[in-house]
């Protein structure tokens, strides 16, 4: 068994948590600042620091066992994000906007009598009325204000954020009010950051696959800086996440595919069984089979919730959720925000990370092929835009948040499918070779 210092490795088949004290525990190592670990292919090598629970409260019923093609309204599936006194539920289901009791769980979710919904010009005409109704139906005590922001990643900035504060201050909102993020990841990240800065509670109502499987869960909030994505932000957990899967009916195909990049990511970094399920069901996901989507969302939320409950503030383990993101952020920043969707950039970035892992001799060629195949079936790119140069990658990667003491740490696959490492210890030549292989100059 190879020993890698200044790295840590993970392997956590879903629904299995090893708590044996004799197991190597990368989480406690990372949390205690050691940030070191030992590679252990195929072994469950995660246990939780004592004093914090690690509970995932949803069944993972494979979609193959469910009737296909029909929506099942009714009680939501609940995935609990376990963070002690900051724990919260993720409600997942169809028709949830018609269940006002979920949002109107006022003790727990909506604090105070004033709510401000933050959304954008695309989502407001589609879902704002429904959400306002869900917040107020049968309850005249609550007043709802809203702010409608311009749509797009390029507006995830300080100027647009200020519009939320303008509205909140003009409406004389105090610290007892609640912010509600209604939209995709851009709205969720900005509204969450606004709530963190204004020190009020907030609720996430994500309406894209990207936001439903990833960005709305875990409390990472923030905005972009012209020199890099998400460079300004805060960790701030919502009171709950409400995922009405019906909102995906109006989502453009390209946005749907973008979100699937993060779904594929969970399979690659920690859930080989889920990856295999995706290999069987990718066409159903692309065709928006409701059961397939619901299952993929639930399983993704379980994975994200578990990682976040182990490592809320990204001491180590949580960084693995950024597979492909260092390359991807360089594409988003270098190519201009909004040109490529986040998931598209991440897809190309994952291919580059996988290529580098292979060059290092850490994975075998079958994984490289499976990653390419599944991304193509998900209608995602498998290479960066042709205009990206090695220099563009290097200059953006130099300001990546995972640079520590001048060393760029990367998430790379290592061992059998479902295993990865977060490390700064790799042969620089492999990185240079990968960049050269994917860039014309
Ligand atoms: N905080 C995190 O942990 C985290 C994780 C992943 C991604 N992100 C961030 O999320 C952002 C990307 O999120 P995104 O992909 O959701 O993009 P987005 O928020 O820009 O939404 C994509 C587009 O779809 C539209 N839209 C949203 N819901 C719709 C619906 N139901 N019907 C029709 N149109 C709809 C939006 O108006 C937008 O035009 C990036 O800024 C990324 O950095 C954050
Ligand atoms: Zn992402």
mmCIF file of N, CA and C and ligand atoms in Angstrom, residues 210 214 262 265 325 342 346, ligand 2:
data_model
loop_
_atom_site.group_PDB
_atom_site.id
_atom_site.type_symbol
_atom_site.label_atom_id
_atom_site.label_comp_id
_atom_site.label_asym_id
_atom_site.label_seq_id
_atom_site.Cartn_x
_atom_site.Cartn_y
_atom_site.Cartn_z
ATOM 1 N N UNK A 210 -28.337 21.689 -11.328
ATOM 2 C CA UNK A 210 -27.090 22.097 -10.664
ATOM 3 C C UNK A 210 -27.342 22.506 -9.209
ATOM 4 N N UNK A 214 -26.414 20.138 -5.932
ATOM 5 C CA UNK A 214 -25.127 20.603 -5.410
ATOM 6 C C UNK A 214 -25.201 21.936 -4.682
ATOM 7 N N UNK A 262 -22.281 17.495 -12.221
ATOM 8 C CA UNK A 262 -22.017 17.348 -10.777
ATOM 9 C C UNK A 262 -22.508 15.973 -10.280
ATOM 10 N N UNK A 265 -19.877 13.638 -11.096
ATOM 11 C CA UNK A 265 -18.766 13.884 -10.156
ATOM 12 C C UNK A 265 -18.894 13.036 -8.875
ATOM 13 N N UNK A 325 -12.870 21.093 -10.972
ATOM 14 C CA UNK A 325 -13.251 22.503 -10.852
ATOM 15 C C UNK A 325 -12.079 23.462 -11.026
ATOM 16 N N UNK A 342 -21.381 26.407 -15.976
ATOM 17 C CA UNK A 342 -20.501 25.859 -14.939
ATOM 18 C C UNK A 342 -20.283 24.347 -15.139
ATOM 19 N N UNK A 346 -16.941 22.211 -15.826
ATOM 20 C CA UNK A 346 -16.545 21.156 -14.885
ATOM 21 C C UNK A 346 -16.367 19.819 -15.626
HETATM 22 ZN ZN1 LIG B 2 -19.523 22.807 -9.291
#
